[in-house]
Coordinates of C-alpha atoms in Angstrom, one line a residue:
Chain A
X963 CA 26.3 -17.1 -74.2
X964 CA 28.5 -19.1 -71.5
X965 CA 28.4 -21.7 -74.0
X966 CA 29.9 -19.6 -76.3
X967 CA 32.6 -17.6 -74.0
X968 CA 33.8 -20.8 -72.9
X969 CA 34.4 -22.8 -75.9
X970 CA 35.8 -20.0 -77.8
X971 CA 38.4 -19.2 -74.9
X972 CA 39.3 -23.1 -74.4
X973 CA 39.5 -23.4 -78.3
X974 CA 41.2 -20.2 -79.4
X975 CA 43.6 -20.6 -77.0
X976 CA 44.7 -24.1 -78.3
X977 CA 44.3 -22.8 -81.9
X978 CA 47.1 -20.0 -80.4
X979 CA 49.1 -22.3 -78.7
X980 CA 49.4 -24.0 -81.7
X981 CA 50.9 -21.1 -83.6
X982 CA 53.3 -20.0 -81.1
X983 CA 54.4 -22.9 -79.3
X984 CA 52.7 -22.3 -75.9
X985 CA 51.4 -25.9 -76.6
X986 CA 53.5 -27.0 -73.0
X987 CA 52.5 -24.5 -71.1
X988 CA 48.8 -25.3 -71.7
X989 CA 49.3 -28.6 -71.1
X990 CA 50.8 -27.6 -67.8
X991 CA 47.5 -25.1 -67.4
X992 CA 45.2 -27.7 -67.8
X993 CA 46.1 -30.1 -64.7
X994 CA 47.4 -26.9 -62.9
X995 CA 44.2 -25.1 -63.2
X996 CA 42.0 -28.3 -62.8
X997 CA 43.9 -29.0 -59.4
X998 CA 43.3 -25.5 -58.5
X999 CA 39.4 -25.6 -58.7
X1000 CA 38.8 -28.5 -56.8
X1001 CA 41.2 -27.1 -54.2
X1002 CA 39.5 -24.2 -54.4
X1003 CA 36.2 -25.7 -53.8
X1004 CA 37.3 -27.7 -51.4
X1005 CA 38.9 -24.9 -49.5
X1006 CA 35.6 -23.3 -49.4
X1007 CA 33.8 -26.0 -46.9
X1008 CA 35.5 -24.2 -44.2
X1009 CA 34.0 -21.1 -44.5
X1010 CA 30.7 -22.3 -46.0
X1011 CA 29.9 -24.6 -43.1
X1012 CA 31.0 -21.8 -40.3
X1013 CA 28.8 -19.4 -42.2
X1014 CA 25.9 -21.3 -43.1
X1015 CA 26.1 -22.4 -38.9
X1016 CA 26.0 -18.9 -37.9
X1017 CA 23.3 -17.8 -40.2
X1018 CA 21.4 -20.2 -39.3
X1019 CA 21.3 -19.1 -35.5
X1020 CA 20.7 -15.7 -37.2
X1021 CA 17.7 -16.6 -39.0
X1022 CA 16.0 -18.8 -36.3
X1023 CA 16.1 -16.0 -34.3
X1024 CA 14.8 -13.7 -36.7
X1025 CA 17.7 -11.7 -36.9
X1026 CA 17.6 -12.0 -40.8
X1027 CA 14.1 -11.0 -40.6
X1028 CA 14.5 -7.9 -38.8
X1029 CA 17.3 -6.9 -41.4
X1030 CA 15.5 -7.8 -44.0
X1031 CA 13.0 -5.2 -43.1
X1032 CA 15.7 -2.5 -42.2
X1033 CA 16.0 -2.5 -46.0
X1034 CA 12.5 -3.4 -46.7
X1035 CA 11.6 -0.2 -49.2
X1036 CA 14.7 -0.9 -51.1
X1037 CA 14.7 -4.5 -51.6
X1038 CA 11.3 -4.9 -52.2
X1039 CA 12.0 -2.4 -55.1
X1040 CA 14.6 -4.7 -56.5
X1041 CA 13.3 -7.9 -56.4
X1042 CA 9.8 -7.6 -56.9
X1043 CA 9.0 -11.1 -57.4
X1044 CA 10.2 -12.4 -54.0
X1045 CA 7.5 -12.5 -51.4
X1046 CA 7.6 -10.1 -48.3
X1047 CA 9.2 -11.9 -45.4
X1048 CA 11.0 -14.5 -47.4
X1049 CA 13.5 -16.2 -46.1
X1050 CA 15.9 -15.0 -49.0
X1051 CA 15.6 -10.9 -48.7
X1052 CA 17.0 -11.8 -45.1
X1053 CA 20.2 -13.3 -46.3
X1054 CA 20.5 -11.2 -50.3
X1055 CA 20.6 -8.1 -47.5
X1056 CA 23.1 -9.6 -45.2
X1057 CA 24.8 -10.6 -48.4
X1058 CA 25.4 -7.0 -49.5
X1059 CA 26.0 -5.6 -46.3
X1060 CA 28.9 -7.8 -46.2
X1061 CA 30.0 -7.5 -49.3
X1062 CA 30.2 -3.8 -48.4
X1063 CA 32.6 -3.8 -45.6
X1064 CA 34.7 -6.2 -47.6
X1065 CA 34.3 -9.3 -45.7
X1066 CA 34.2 -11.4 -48.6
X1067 CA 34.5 -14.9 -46.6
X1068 CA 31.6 -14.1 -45.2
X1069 CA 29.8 -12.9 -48.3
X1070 CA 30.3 -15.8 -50.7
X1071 CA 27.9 -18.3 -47.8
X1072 CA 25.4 -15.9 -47.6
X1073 CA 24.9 -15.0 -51.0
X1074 CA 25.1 -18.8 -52.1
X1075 CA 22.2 -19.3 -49.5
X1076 CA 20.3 -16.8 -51.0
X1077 CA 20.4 -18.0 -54.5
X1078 CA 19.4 -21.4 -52.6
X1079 CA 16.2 -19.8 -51.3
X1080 CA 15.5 -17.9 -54.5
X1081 CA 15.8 -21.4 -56.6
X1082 CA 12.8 -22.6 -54.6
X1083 CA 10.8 -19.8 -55.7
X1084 CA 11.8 -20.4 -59.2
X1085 CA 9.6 -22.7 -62.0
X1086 CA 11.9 -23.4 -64.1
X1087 CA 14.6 -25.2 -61.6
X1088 CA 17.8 -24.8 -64.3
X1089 CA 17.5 -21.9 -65.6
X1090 CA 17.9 -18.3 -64.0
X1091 CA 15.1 -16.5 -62.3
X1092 CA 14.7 -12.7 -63.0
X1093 CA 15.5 -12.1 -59.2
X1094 CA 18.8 -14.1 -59.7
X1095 CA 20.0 -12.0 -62.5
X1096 CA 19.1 -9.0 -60.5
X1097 CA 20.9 -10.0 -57.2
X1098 CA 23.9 -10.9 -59.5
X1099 CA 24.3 -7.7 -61.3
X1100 CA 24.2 -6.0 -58.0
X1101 CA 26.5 -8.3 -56.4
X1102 CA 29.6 -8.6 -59.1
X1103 CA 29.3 -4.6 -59.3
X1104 CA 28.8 -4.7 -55.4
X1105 CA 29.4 -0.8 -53.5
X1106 CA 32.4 -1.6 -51.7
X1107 CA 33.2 0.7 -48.5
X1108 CA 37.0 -0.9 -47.7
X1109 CA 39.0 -2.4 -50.5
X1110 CA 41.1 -3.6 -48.1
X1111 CA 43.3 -5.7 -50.5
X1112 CA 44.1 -2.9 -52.5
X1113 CA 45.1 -0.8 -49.6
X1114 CA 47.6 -3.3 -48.2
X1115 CA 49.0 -3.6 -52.0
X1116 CA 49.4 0.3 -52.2
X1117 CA 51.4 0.0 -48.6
X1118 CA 54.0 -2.3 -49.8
X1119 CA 54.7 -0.2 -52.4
X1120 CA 55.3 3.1 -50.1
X1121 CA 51.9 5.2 -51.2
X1122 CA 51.9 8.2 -49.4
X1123 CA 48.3 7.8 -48.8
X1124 CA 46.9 4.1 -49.2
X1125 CA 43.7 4.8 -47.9
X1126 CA 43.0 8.3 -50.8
X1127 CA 41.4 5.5 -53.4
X1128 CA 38.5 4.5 -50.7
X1129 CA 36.5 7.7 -52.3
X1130 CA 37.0 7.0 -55.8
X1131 CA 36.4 3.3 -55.2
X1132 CA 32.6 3.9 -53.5
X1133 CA 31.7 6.5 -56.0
X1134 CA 32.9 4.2 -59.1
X1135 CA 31.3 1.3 -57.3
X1136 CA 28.0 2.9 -56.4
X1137 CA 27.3 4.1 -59.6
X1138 CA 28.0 0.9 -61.2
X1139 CA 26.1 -0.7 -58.7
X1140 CA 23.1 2.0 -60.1
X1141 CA 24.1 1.4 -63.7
X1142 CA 23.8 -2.5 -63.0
X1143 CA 20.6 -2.3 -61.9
X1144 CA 19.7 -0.5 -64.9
X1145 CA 21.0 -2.8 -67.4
X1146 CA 19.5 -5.3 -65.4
X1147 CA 16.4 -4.1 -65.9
X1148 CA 16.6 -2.9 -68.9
X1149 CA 16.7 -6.6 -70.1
X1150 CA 13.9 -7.7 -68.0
X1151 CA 11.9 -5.6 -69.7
X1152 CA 13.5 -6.7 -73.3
X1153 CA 12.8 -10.3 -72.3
X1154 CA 9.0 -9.4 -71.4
X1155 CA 8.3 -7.7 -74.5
X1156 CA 9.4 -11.0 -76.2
X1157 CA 6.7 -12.7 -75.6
X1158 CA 5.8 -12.6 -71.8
X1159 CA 8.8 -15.3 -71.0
X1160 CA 10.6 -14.2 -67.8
Chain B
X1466 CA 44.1 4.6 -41.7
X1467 CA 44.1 2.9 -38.0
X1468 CA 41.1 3.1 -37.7
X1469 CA 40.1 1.6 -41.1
X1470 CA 42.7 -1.5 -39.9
X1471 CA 40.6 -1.6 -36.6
X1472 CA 37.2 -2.1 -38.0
X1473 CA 38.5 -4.8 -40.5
X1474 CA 39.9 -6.9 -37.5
X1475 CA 37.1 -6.8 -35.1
X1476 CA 34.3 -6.3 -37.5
X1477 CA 33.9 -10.3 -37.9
X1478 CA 33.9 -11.2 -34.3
X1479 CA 31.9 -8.4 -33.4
X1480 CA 29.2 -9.6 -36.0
X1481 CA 29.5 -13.7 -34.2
X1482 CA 29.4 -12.2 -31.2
X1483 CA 25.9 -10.6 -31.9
X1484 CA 24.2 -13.6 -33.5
X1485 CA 25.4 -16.0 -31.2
X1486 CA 24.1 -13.3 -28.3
X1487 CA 20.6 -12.2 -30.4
X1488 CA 20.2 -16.7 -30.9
X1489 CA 20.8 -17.0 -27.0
X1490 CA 18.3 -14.4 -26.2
X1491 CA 15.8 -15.2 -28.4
X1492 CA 15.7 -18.8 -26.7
X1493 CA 17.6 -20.8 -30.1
X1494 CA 19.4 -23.9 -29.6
X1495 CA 22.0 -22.3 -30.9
X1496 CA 24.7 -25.3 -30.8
X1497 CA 22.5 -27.2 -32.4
X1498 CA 21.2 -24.7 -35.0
X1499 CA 24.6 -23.8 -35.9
X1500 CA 25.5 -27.8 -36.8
X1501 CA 22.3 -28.1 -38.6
X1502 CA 22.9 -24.9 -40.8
X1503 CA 26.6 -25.7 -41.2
X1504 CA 25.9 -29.4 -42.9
X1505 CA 24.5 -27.8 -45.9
X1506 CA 27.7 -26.0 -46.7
X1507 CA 29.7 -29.1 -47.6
X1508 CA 27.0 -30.1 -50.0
X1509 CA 27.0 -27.1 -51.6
X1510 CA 30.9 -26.8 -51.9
X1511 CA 30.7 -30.0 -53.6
X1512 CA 28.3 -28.8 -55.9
X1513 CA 30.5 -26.3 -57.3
X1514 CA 33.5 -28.2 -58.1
X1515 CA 32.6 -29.2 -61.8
X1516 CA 31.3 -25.7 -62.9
X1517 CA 34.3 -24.1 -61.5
X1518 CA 36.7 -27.2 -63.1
X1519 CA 34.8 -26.3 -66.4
X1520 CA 35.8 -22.5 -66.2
X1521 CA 38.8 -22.5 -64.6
X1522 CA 40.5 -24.8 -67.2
X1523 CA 39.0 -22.7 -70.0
X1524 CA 40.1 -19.6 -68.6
X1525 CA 43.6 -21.0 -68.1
X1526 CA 44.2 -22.6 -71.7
X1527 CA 42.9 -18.9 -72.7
X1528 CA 45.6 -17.4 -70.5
X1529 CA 49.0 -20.0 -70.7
X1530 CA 48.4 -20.3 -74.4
X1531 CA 49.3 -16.4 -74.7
X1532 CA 46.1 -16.0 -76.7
X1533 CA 44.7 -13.3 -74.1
X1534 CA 48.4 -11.2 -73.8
X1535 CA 48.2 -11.3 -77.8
X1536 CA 44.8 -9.7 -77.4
X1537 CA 45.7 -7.2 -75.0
X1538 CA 48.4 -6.0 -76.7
X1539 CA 46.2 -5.7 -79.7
X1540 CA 43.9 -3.8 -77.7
X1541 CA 46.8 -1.0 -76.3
X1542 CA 46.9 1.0 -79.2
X1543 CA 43.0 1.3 -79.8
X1544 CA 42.8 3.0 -76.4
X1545 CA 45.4 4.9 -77.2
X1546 CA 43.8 6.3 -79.5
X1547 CA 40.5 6.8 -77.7
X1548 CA 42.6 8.8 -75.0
X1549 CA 42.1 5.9 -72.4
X1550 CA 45.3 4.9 -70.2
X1551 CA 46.8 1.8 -72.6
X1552 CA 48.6 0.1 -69.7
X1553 CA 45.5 0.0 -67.3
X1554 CA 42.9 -1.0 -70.5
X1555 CA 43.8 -4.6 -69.9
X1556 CA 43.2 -5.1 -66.4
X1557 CA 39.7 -3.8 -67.1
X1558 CA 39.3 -6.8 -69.4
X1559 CA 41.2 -8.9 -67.4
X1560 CA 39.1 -7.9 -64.1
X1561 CA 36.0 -9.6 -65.5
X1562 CA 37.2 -13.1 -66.3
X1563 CA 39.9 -13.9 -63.5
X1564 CA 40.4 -12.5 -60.0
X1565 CA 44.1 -14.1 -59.3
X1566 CA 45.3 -12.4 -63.0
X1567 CA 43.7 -9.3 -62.5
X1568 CA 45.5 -8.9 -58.7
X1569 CA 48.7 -10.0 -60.0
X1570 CA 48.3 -7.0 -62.6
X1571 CA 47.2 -4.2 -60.5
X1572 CA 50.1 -5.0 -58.0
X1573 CA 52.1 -5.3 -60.8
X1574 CA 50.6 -1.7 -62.2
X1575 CA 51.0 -0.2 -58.8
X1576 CA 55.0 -1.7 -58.9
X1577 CA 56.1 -0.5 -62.2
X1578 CA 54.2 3.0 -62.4
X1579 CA 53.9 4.1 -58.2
X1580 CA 50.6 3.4 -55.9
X1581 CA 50.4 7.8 -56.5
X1582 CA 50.2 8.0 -60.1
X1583 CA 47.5 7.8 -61.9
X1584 CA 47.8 4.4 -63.3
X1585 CA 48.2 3.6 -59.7
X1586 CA 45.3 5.0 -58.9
X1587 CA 43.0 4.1 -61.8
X1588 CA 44.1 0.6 -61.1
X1589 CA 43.7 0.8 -57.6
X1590 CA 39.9 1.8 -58.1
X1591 CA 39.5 -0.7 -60.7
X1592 CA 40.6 -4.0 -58.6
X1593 CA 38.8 -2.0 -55.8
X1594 CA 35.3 -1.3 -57.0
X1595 CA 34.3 -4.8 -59.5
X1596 CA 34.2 -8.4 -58.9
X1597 CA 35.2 -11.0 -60.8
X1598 CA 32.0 -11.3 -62.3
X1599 CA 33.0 -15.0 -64.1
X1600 CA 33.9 -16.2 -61.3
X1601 CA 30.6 -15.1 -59.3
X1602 CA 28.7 -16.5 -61.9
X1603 CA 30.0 -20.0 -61.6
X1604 CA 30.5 -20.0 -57.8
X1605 CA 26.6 -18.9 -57.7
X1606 CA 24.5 -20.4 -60.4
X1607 CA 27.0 -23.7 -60.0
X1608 CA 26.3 -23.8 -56.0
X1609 CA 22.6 -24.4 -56.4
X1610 CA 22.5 -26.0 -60.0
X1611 CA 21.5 -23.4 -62.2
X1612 CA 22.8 -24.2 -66.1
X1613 CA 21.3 -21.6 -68.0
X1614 CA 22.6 -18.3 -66.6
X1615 CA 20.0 -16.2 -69.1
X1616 CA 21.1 -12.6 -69.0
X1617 CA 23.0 -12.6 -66.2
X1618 CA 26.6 -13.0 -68.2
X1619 CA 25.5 -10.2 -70.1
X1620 CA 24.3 -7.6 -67.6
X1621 CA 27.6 -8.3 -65.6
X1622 CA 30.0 -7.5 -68.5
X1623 CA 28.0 -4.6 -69.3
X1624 CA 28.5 -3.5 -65.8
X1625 CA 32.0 -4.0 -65.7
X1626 CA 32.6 -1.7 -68.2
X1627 CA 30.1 0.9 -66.9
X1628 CA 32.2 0.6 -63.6
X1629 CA 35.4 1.1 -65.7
X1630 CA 34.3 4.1 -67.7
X1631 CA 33.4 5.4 -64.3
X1632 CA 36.5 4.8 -62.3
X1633 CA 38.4 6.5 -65.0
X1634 CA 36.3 9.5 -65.0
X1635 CA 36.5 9.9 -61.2
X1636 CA 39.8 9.4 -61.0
X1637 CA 40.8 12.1 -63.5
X1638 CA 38.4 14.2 -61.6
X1639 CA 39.5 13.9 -58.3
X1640 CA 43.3 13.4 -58.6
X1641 CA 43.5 14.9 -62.4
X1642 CA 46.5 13.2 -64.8

């Protein structure tokens, strides 16, 4: 399905471009956006390495552990497959938590780290694990307590109340967050019935 | 609102404060954990650069071409139709594939109809309550080397427009039309 998505947005959009005469500004797009990736990934040692440092103090001193099991009924619930006391229930919790307040600088390490220690559990070293797809689905639907951005972008523009949205945001967010989970499962248990494949 | 502001600036070095005080306690070499934790991350930054070259690109042909405006404007008077808000319908689509497109739209949303109306609002919650869920998903699965992303792709679109469905319903509740 990536396959798909991404050919069919490269190649429609040239097929487009060709129609209307956008064929510059995809040229431009192209290198532009290229430029912007690597920069982008570049720009992301900083906070990866700073991260990754801490959480490693956090972890040797079995500060992830103790979080881990903080959430223990819940995340065993979720990920079923990972092991009790795995390294990577310490840092999906910490990854959520952060997520939460909105600290997504700290987030993005954490939850890379995690997907790290949940490839080590996983056969089939390419492809996704069911865990993975779990922790994903909750974490691109994450329950967000501050959308800070959005606040400061509702300031600028003189709201008389910038902060009124951080209700509808957690309630939309949770219940996606609930409704994630569901789907998430709901093609777990699709794939299972398929033939016992993961 | 202060307060809100407060916790956002000292919620960070609050948090390093604890580890590096929990580390010192527990008796870690905590200089030298830190290095040995931090190392990894430049790997794995690497690591990403040709999955996110691969979808960036795409995403931007898709984008500079007009292809996706074309689209959205196509999609306007179906949710019209369907009672949903026309203007806001696009930044829902927009949301999933590409987090600098989708801010530029909600601020521009929040501009052109007030941050108190209930576009405003609607968007507001939108931008608020999803991630970019591409962009997760190739940040993720491309930082430890994971090709085949399964069900993933599909379980986060579907949850995108759960969350979408949702925000609009709450936000008519709450704040009504």
């Amino acid at each position: 399905m990536v396959n798909l998505i991404w050919v069919a947005m490269a190649v429609v959009g040239i097929a487009f471009a060709m129609m209307s005469g956008t064929m510059n500004k995809v040229n431009e797009a192209i290198f532009q956006s290229a430029k912007e990736a690597v920069t982008i990934s570049i720009g992301m040692i900083s906070i990866l390495v700073f991260w990754l440092g801490l959480m490693k103090i956090a972890e040797e001193a079995g500060l992830l552990k103790r979080l881990a099991a903080l959430f223990k009924p819940l995340v065993r619930r979720l990920f079923p497959e990972v092991p009790p006391n795995h390294p990577a229930l310490g840092y999906i919790v910490s990854n959520m938590v952060a997520n939460m307040f909105g600290l997504g600088s700290a987030a993005t390490p954490m939850g890379i780290k995690a997907m790290e220690e949940l490839k080590k559990l996983n056969s089939h070293q390419e492809e996704a694990s069911r865990s993975m797809i779990t922790f994903l689905a909750i974490n691109t639907s994450s329950i967000t307590l501050i959308p800070a951005t959005v606040i400061s972008i509702r300031m600028t523009y003189g709201s008389a109340a910038p902060g009124e949205i951080i209700g509808t945001t957690l309630v939309a967010s949770t219940i996606s967050t609930i409704g994630a989970v569901c789907i998430d499962r709901y093609y777990y248990w699709k794939r299972t019935r398929k033939g016992g494949k993961r | 609102m202060a307060f809100i502001q407060l916790l956002s600036t000292w919620l960070i070095p609050i948090t390093i404060a604890f580890i590096l005080l929990y580390g010192t306690v527990k008796k870690v070499p905590t200089y030298e954990a830190f290095v040995e934790g931090g190392k990894e991350g430049i790997q794995i930054a690497f690591s990403v650069i040709p999955y996110l070259v691969g979808m960036l690109v795409s995403i931007s042909i898709f984008r500079a071409s007009g292809a996706l405006d074309y689209i959205m404007n196509g999609i306007k008077p179906i949710a019209d139709a369907i009672g949903l808000p026309a203007e806001v319908v696009p930044l829902a689509v927009v949301r999933t594939i590409s987090g600098t497109a989708a801010l530029g739209m909600t601020t521009d949303l929040i501009a052109t109809y007030g941050p108190d109306s209930f576009i405003g609002r609607l968007a507001s919650t939108i931008q608020g309550s999803t991630e970019t869920t591409l962009y997760v998903l190739t940040v993720y699965f491309g930082a430890v080397g994971i090709k085949k992303m399964g069900d993933a792709l599909k379980v986060g679109i579907l949850a995108d427009i759960l969350s979408f469905i949702v925000s609009f319903f709450i936000v008519l509740l709450i704040f009504g039309r």
